[in-house]
Tab-separated table of C-alpha atoms and ligand atoms in Angstrom:
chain	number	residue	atom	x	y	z
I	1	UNK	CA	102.689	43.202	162.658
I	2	UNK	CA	99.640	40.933	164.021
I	3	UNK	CA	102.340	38.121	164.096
I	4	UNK	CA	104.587	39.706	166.266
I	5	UNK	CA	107.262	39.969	163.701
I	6	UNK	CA	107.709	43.842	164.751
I	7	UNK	CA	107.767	42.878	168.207
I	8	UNK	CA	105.151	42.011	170.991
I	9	UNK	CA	104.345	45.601	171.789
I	10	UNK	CA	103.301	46.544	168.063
I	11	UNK	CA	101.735	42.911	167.751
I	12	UNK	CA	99.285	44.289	170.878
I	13	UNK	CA	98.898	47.416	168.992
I	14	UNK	CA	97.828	46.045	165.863
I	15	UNK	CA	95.688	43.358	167.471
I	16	UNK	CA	93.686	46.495	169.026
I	17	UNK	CA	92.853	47.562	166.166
I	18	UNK	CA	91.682	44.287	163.877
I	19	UNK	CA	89.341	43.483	167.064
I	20	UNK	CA	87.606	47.346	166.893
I	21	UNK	CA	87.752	47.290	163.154
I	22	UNK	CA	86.117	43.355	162.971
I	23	UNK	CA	83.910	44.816	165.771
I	24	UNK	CA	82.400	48.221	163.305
I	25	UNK	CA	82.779	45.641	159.898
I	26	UNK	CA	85.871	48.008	158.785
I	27	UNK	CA	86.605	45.921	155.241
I	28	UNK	CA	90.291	46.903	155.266
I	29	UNK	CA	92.840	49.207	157.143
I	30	UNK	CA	94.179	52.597	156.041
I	31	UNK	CA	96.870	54.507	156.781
I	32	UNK	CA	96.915	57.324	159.330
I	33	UNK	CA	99.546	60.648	159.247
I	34	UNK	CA	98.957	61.989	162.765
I	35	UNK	CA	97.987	60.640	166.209
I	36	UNK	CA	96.697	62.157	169.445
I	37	UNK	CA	96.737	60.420	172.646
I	38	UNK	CA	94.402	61.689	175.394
I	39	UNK	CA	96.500	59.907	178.031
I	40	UNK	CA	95.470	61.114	181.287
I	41	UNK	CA	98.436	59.543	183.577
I	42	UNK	CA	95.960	57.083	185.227
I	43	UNK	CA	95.997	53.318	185.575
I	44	UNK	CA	93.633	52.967	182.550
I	45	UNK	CA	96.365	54.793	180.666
I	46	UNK	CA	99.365	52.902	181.862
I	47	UNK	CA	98.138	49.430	181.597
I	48	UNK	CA	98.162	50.054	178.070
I	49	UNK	CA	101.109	52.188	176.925
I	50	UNK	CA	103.505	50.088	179.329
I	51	UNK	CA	102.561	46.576	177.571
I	52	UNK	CA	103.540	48.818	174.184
I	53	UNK	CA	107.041	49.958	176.030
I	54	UNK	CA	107.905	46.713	177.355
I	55	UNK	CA	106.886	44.750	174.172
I	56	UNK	CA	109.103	47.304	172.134
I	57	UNK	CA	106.873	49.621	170.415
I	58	UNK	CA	107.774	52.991	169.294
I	59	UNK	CA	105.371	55.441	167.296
I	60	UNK	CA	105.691	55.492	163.553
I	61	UNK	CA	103.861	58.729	163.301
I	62	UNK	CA	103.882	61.862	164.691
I	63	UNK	CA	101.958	61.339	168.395
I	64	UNK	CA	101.359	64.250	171.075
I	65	UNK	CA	100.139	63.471	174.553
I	66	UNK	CA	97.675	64.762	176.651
I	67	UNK	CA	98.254	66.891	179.838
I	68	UNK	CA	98.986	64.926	182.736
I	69	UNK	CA	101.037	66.857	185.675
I	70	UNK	CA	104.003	69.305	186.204
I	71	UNK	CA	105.952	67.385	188.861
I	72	UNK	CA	108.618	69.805	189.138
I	73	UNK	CA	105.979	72.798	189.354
I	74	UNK	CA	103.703	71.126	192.000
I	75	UNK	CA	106.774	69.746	194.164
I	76	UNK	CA	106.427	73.339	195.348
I	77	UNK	CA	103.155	73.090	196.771
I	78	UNK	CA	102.641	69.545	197.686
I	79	UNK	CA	104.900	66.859	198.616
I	80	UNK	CA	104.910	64.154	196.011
I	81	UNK	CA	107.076	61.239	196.282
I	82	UNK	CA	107.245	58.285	194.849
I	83	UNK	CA	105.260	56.547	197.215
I	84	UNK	CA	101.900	58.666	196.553
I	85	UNK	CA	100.663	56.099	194.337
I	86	UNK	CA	98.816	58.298	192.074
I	87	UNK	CA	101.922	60.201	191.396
I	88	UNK	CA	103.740	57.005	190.768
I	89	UNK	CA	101.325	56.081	188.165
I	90	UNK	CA	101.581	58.937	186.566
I	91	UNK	CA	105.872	59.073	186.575
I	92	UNK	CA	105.509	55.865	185.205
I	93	UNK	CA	103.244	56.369	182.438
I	94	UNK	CA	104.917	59.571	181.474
I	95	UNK	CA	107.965	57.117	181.063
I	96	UNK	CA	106.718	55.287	178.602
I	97	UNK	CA	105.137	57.559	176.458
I	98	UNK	CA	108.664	58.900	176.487
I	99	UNK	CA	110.449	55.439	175.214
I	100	UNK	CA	108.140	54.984	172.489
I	101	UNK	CA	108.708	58.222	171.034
I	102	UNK	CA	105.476	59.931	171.667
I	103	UNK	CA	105.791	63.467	171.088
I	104	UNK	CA	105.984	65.084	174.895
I	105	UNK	CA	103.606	67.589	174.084
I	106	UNK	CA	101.207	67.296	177.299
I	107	UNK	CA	98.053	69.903	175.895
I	108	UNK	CA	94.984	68.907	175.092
I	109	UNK	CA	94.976	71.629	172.301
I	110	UNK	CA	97.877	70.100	170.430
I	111	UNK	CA	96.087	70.692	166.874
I	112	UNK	CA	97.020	74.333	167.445
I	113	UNK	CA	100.495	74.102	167.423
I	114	UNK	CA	102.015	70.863	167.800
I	115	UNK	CA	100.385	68.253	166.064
I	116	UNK	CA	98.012	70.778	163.195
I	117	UNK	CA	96.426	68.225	160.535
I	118	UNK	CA	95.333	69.469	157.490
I	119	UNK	CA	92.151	69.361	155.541
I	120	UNK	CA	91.480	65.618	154.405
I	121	UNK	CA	93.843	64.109	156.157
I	122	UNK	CA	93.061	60.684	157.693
I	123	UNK	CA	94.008	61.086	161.082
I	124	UNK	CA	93.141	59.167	165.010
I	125	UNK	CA	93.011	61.975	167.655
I	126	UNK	CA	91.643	61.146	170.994
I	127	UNK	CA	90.406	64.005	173.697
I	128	UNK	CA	87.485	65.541	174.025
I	129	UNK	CA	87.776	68.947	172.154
I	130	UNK	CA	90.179	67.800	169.782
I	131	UNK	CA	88.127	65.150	168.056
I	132	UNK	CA	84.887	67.251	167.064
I	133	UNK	CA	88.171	70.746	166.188
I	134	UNK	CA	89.784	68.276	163.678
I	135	UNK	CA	87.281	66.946	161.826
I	136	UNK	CA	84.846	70.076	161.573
I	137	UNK	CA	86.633	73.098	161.696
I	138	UNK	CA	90.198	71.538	159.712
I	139	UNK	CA	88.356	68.905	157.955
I	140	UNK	CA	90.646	66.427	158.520
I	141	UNK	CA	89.225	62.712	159.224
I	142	UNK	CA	89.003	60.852	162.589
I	143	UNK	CA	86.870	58.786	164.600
I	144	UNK	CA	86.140	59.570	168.104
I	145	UNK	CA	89.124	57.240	169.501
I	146	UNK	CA	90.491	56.261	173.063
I	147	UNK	CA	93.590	56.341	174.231
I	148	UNK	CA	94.440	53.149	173.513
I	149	UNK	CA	93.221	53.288	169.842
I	150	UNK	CA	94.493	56.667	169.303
I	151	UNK	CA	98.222	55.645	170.077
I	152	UNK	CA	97.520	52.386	169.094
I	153	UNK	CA	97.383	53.810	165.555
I	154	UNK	CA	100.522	56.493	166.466
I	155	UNK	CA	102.471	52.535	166.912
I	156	UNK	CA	100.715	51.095	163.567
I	157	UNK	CA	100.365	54.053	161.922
I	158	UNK	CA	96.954	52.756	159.940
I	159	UNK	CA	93.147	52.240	161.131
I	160	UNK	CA	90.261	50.488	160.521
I	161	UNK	CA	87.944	51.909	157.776
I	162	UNK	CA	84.910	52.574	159.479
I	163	UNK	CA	82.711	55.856	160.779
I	164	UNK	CA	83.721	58.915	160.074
I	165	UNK	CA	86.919	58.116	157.940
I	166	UNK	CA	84.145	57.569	155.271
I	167	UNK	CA	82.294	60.864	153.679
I	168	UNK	CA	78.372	58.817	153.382
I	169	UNK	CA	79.161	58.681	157.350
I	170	UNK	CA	80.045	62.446	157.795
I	171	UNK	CA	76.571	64.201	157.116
I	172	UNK	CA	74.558	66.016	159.865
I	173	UNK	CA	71.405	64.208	161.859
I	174	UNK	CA	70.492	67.298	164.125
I	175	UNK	CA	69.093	70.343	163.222
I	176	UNK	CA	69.916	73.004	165.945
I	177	UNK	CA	68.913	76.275	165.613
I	178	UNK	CA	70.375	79.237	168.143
I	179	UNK	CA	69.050	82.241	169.460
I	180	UNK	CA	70.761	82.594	171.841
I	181	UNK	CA	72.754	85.689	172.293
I	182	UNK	CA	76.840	84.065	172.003
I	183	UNK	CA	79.133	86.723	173.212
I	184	UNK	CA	81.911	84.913	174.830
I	185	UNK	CA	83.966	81.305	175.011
I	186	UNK	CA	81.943	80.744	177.748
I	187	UNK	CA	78.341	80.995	176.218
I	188	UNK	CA	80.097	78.708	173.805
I	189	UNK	CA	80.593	75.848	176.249
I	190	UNK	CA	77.320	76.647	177.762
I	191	UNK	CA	75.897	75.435	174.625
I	192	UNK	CA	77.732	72.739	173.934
I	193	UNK	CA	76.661	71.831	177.230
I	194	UNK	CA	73.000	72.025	176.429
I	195	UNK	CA	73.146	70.246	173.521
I	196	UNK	CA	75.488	67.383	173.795
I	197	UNK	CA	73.385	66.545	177.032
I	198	UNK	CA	70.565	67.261	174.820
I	199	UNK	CA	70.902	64.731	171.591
I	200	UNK	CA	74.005	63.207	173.281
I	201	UNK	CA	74.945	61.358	169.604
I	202	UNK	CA	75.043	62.111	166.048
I	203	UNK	CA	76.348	65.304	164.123
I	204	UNK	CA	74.473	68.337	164.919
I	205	UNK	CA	74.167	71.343	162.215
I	206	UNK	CA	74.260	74.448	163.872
I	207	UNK	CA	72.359	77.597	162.432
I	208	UNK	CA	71.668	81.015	163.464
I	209	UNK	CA	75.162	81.735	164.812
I	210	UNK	CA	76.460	85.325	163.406
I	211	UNK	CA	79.523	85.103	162.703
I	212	UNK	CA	82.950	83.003	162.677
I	213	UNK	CA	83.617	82.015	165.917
I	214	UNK	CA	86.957	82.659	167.718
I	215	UNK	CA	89.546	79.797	168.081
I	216	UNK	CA	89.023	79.640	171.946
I	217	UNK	CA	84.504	79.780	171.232
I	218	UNK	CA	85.122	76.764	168.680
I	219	UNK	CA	87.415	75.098	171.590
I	220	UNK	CA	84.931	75.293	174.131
I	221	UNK	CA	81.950	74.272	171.893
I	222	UNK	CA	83.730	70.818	170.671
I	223	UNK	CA	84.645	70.164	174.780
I	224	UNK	CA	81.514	70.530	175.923
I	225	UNK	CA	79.793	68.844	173.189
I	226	UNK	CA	81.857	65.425	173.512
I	227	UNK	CA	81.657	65.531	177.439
I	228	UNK	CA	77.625	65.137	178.224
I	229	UNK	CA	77.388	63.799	174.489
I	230	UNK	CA	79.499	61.320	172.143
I	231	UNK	CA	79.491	64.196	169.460
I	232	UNK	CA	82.742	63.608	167.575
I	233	UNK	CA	82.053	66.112	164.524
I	234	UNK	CA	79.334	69.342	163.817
I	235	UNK	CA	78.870	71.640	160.974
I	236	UNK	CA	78.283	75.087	160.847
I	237	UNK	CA	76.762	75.914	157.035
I	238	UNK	CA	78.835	78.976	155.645
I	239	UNK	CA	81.758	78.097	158.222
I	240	UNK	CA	83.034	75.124	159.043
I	241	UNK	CA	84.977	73.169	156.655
I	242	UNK	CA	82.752	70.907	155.146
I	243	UNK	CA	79.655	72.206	154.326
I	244	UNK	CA	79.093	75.628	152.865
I	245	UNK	CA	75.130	75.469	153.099
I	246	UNK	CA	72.291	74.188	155.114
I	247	UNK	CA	71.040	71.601	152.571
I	248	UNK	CA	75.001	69.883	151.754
I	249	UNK	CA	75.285	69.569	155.717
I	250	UNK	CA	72.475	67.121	155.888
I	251	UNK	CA	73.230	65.884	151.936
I	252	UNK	CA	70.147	66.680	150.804
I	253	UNK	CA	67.763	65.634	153.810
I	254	UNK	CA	67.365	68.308	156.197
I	255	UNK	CA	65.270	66.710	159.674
I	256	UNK	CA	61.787	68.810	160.047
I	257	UNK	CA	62.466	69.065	164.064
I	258	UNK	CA	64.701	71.057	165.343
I	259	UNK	CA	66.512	72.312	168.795
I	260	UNK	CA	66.247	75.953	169.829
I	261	UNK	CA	68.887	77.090	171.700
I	262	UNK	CA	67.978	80.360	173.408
I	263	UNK	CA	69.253	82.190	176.378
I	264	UNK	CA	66.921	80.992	178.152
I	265	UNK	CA	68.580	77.155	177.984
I	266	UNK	CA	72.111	78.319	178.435
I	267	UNK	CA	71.329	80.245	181.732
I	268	UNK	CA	69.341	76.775	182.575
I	269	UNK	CA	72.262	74.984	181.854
I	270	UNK	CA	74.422	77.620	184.217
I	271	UNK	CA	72.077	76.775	186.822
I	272	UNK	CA	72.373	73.681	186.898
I	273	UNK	CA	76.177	73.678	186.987
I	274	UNK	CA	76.266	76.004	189.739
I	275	UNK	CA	76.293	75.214	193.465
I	276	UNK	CA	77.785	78.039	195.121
I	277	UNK	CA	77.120	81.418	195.094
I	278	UNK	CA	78.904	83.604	197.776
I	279	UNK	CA	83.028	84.117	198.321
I	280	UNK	CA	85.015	81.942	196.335
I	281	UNK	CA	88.674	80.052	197.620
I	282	UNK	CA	89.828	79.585	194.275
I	283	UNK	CA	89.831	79.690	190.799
I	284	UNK	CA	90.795	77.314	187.936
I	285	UNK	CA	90.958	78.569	184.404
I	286	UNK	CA	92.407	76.335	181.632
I	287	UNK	CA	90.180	73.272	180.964
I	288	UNK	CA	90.999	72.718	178.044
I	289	UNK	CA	94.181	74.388	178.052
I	290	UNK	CA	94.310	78.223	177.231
I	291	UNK	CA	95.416	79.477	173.834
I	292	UNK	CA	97.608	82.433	173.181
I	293	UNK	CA	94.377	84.754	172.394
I	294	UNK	CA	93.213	83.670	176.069
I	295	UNK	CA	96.155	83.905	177.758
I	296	UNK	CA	96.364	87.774	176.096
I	297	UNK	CA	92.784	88.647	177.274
I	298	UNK	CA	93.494	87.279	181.027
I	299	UNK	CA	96.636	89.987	181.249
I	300	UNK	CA	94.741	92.597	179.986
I	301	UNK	CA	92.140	91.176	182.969
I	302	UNK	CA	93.961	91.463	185.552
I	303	UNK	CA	96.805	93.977	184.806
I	304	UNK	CA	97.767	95.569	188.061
I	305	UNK	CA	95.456	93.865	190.492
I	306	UNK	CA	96.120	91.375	193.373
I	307	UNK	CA	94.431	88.300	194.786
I	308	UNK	CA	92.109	88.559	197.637
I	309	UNK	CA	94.454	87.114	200.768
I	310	UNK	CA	93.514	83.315	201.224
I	311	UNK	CA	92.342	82.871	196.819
I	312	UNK	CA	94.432	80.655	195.059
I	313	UNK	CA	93.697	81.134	191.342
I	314	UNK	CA	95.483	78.841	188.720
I	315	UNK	CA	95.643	79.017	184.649
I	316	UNK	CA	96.677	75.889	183.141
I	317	UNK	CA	97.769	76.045	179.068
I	318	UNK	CA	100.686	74.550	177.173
I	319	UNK	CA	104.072	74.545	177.278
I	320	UNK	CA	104.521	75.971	173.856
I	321	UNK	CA	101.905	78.804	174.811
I	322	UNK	CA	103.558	79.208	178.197
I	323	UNK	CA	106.829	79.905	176.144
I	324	UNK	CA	104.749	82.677	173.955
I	325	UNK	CA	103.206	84.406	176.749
I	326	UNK	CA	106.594	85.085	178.909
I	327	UNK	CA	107.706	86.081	175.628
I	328	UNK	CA	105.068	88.689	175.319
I	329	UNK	CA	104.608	89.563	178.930
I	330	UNK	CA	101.271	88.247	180.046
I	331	UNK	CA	102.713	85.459	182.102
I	332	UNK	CA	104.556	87.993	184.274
I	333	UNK	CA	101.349	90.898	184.191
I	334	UNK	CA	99.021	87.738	185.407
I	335	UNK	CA	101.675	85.908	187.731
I	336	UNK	CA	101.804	89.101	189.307
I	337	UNK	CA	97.965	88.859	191.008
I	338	UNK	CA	99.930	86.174	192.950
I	339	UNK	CA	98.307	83.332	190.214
I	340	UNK	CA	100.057	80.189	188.808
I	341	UNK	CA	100.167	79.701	185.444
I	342	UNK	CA	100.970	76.227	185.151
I	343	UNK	CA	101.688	73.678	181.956
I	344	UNK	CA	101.392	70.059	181.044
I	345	UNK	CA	98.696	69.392	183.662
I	346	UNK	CA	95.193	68.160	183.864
I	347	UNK	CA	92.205	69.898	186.426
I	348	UNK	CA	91.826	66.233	186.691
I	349	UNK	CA	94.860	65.073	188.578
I	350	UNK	CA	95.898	64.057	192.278
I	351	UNK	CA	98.336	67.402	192.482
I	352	UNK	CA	94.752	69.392	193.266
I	353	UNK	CA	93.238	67.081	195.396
I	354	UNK	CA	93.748	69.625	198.458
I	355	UNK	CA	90.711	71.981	196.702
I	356	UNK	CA	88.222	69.131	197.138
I	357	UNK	CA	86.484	71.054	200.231
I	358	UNK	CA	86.952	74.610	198.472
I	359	UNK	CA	84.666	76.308	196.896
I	360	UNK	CA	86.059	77.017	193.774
I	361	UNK	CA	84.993	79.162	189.816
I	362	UNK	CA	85.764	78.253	186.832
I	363	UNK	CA	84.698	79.310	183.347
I	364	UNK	CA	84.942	75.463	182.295
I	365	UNK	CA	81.538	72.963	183.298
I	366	UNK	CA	84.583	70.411	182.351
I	367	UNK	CA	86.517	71.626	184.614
I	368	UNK	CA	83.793	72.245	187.147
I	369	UNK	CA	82.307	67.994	186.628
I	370	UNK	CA	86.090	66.674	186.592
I	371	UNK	CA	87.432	68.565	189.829
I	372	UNK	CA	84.778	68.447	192.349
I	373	UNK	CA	85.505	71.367	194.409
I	374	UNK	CA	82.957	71.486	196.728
I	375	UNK	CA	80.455	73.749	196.170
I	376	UNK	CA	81.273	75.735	192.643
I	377	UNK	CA	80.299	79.103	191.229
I	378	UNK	CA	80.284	79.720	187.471
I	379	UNK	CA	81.121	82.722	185.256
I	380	UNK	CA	83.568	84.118	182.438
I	381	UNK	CA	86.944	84.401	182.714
I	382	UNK	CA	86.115	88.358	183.543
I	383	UNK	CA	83.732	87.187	186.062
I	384	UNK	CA	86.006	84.501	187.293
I	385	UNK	CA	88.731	87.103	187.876
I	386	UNK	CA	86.470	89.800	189.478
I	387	UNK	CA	85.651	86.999	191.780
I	388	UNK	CA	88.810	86.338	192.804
I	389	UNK	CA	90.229	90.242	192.960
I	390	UNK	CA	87.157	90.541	195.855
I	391	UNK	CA	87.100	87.196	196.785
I	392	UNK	CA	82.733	87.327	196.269
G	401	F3S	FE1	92.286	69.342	179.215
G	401	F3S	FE2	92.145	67.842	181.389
G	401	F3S	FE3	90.346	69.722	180.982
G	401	F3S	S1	92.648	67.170	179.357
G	401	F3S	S2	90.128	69.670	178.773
G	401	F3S	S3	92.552	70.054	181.307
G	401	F3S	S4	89.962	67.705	181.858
């Protein structure tokens, strides 16, 4: 492959990957089963995946890609053509994902449904929440890749040896210690928040939290730890996959200092986030994408109620979730309010450039960095829809 006898696109590919693994002293290459691609439809993205196209590529494993936008959903609000060049960029890099075989899954949850590794699996997932999901709750192996390495594997379908593909590498360094009171997704991304701002690197070892958390609490936590930090893995003693006590977390060596984490640091943290505090324009939910569970509890939310005149409120999720949720009937009880529930697309793209000057809630600080509304309010998703039903 490095001598371009697969072709010049796989020979860029697996060139990609000998320069990161000669650049973290990998000693060999191993094979990977699964990829994830965090493409994000910009010209970082396409630079990239169109030298693969051209040069021939095509994926040799299974590889799902990131949200990027709904054309035909947002040609109803905006006009996009091909000469809006951000749109253009990202028709054109949804191309070529498509010709080399990437799967078209456009979530940024796709280890719930699409693209599910297993425990101990060797695998190179990209994207902020699903890097830290994979390796601690599944226990399946990845570093914390890029785009380009991610679906540079997907093309090779190997990686270098190096970080966290190795056990020695996959023990905690940060003893963090809550007390704070978690009762929703959102207290959940509050603290990963706090804390990947907080130690932003290593492997933090979370105690004191009661019980299992929900799919949508673990979601949140991984996002918000691998946006203000570079945490690509945690353990929860008791819980998570790899560690069933305190002591095998850290191997042996558990740190003297610790973090505290009490309510008192996650309502800091909301504070900080939060720049608006009177009526609201609009709301975006969905960052990362919203899982069936979520999708259930927003219908049962907002069941016979209506949008404040002038609110826009939008729920982004999959397509696969999407297809559950008409199924079931909360697509049509929340579409009802008058909101959009909308798939494949990123808070981050050009098609919701027109809320710049709104002020906008969200129950996502990812959501609430990425966007820049203008001034933004905070809350859960009950708070976020109260908002919106009153429009304060
Ligand atoms: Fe998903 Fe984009 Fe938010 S990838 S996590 S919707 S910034």
């Amino acid at each position: 492959m490095l001598k371009g006898e697969r072709g010049s696109g796989t020979q860029s590919a697996m060139e990609l990957l000998v320069a990161i693994g000669e650049a973290f002293d990998a000693p060999r290459m191993i094979p990977v089963t699964r990829a994830h691609a965090a493409s994000s439809g910009q010209e970082g993205d396409l630079y990239f995946v169109e030298i693969l196209a051209k040069g021939g590529a095509t994926c040799k494993i299974m590889t799902t890609t990131n949200p990027i936008v709904d054309f035909e959903y947002f040609q109803k609000f905006i006009n996009i053509s091909d000469e809006h060049q951000e749109a253009s960029v990202a028709w054109k890099t949804k191309d070529c994902y498509r010709q080399i075989g990437a799967i078209m899954s456009w979530s940024c949850i796709p280890y719930l449904a699409e693209n599910i590794p297993e425990y101990g699996e060797h695998v190179a997932f990209s994207e902020s929440s699903a890097t830290p999901y994979v390796n601690s709750v599944i226990g399946a192996l990845t570093n914390r890749e890029s785009i380009q390495t991610a679906l540079a594997a997907g093309v090779v379908g190997a990686t270098p040896e190096y970080g966290l593909h190795l056990r020695e590498n996959r023990k905690g360094t940060v003893l963090v210690k809550v007390e704070a009171n978690l009762k929703d997704g959102y207290s959940y991304s509050l603290l990963g928040q706090y804390v990947g701002k907080k130690i932003t690197s290593g492997i933090p070892v979370f105690v004191g939290i009661p019980k299992r958390p929900t799919i949508d609490q673990y979601i949140n936590l991984c996002a918000m730890l691998n946006v203000t930090g570079a945490i690509p893995m945690f353990h929860i003693p008791g819980i998570t996959a790899e560690a069933k006590t305190e002591e095998e977390a850290f191997a042996g060596n558990i740190p003297k200092d610790k973090i505290v984490v009490t309510d008192h640091e996650l309502l800091e943290t909301q504070e900080e986030l939060q720049t608006a505090t009177g009526p609201i324009d609009t709301v975006i939910l969905g960052c990362p994408h919203y899982n069936l569970d979520q999708m259930a509890e927003l219908a049962k939310l907002t069941k016979g109620k209506k949008l404040r005149d002038g609110v826009s409120f939008w729920v982004n999720t999959s397509a696969t979730t999407k297809l559950l949720a008409e199924r079931t009937g909360y697509v049509t009880v929340i579409e009802e309010t008058g909101a959009h529930v909308v798939t494949d697309t990123c808070i981050d793209m050009f098609c919701w450039n027109n809320l710049k000057e709104k002020t906008g809630m969200t129950d996502s600080p990812k959501c609430a960095y990425y966007r820049r509304f203008g001034p933004v309010k905070m809350g859960t998703m009950g708070e976020c829809v109260a908002a919106s039903m009153k429009g304060a």
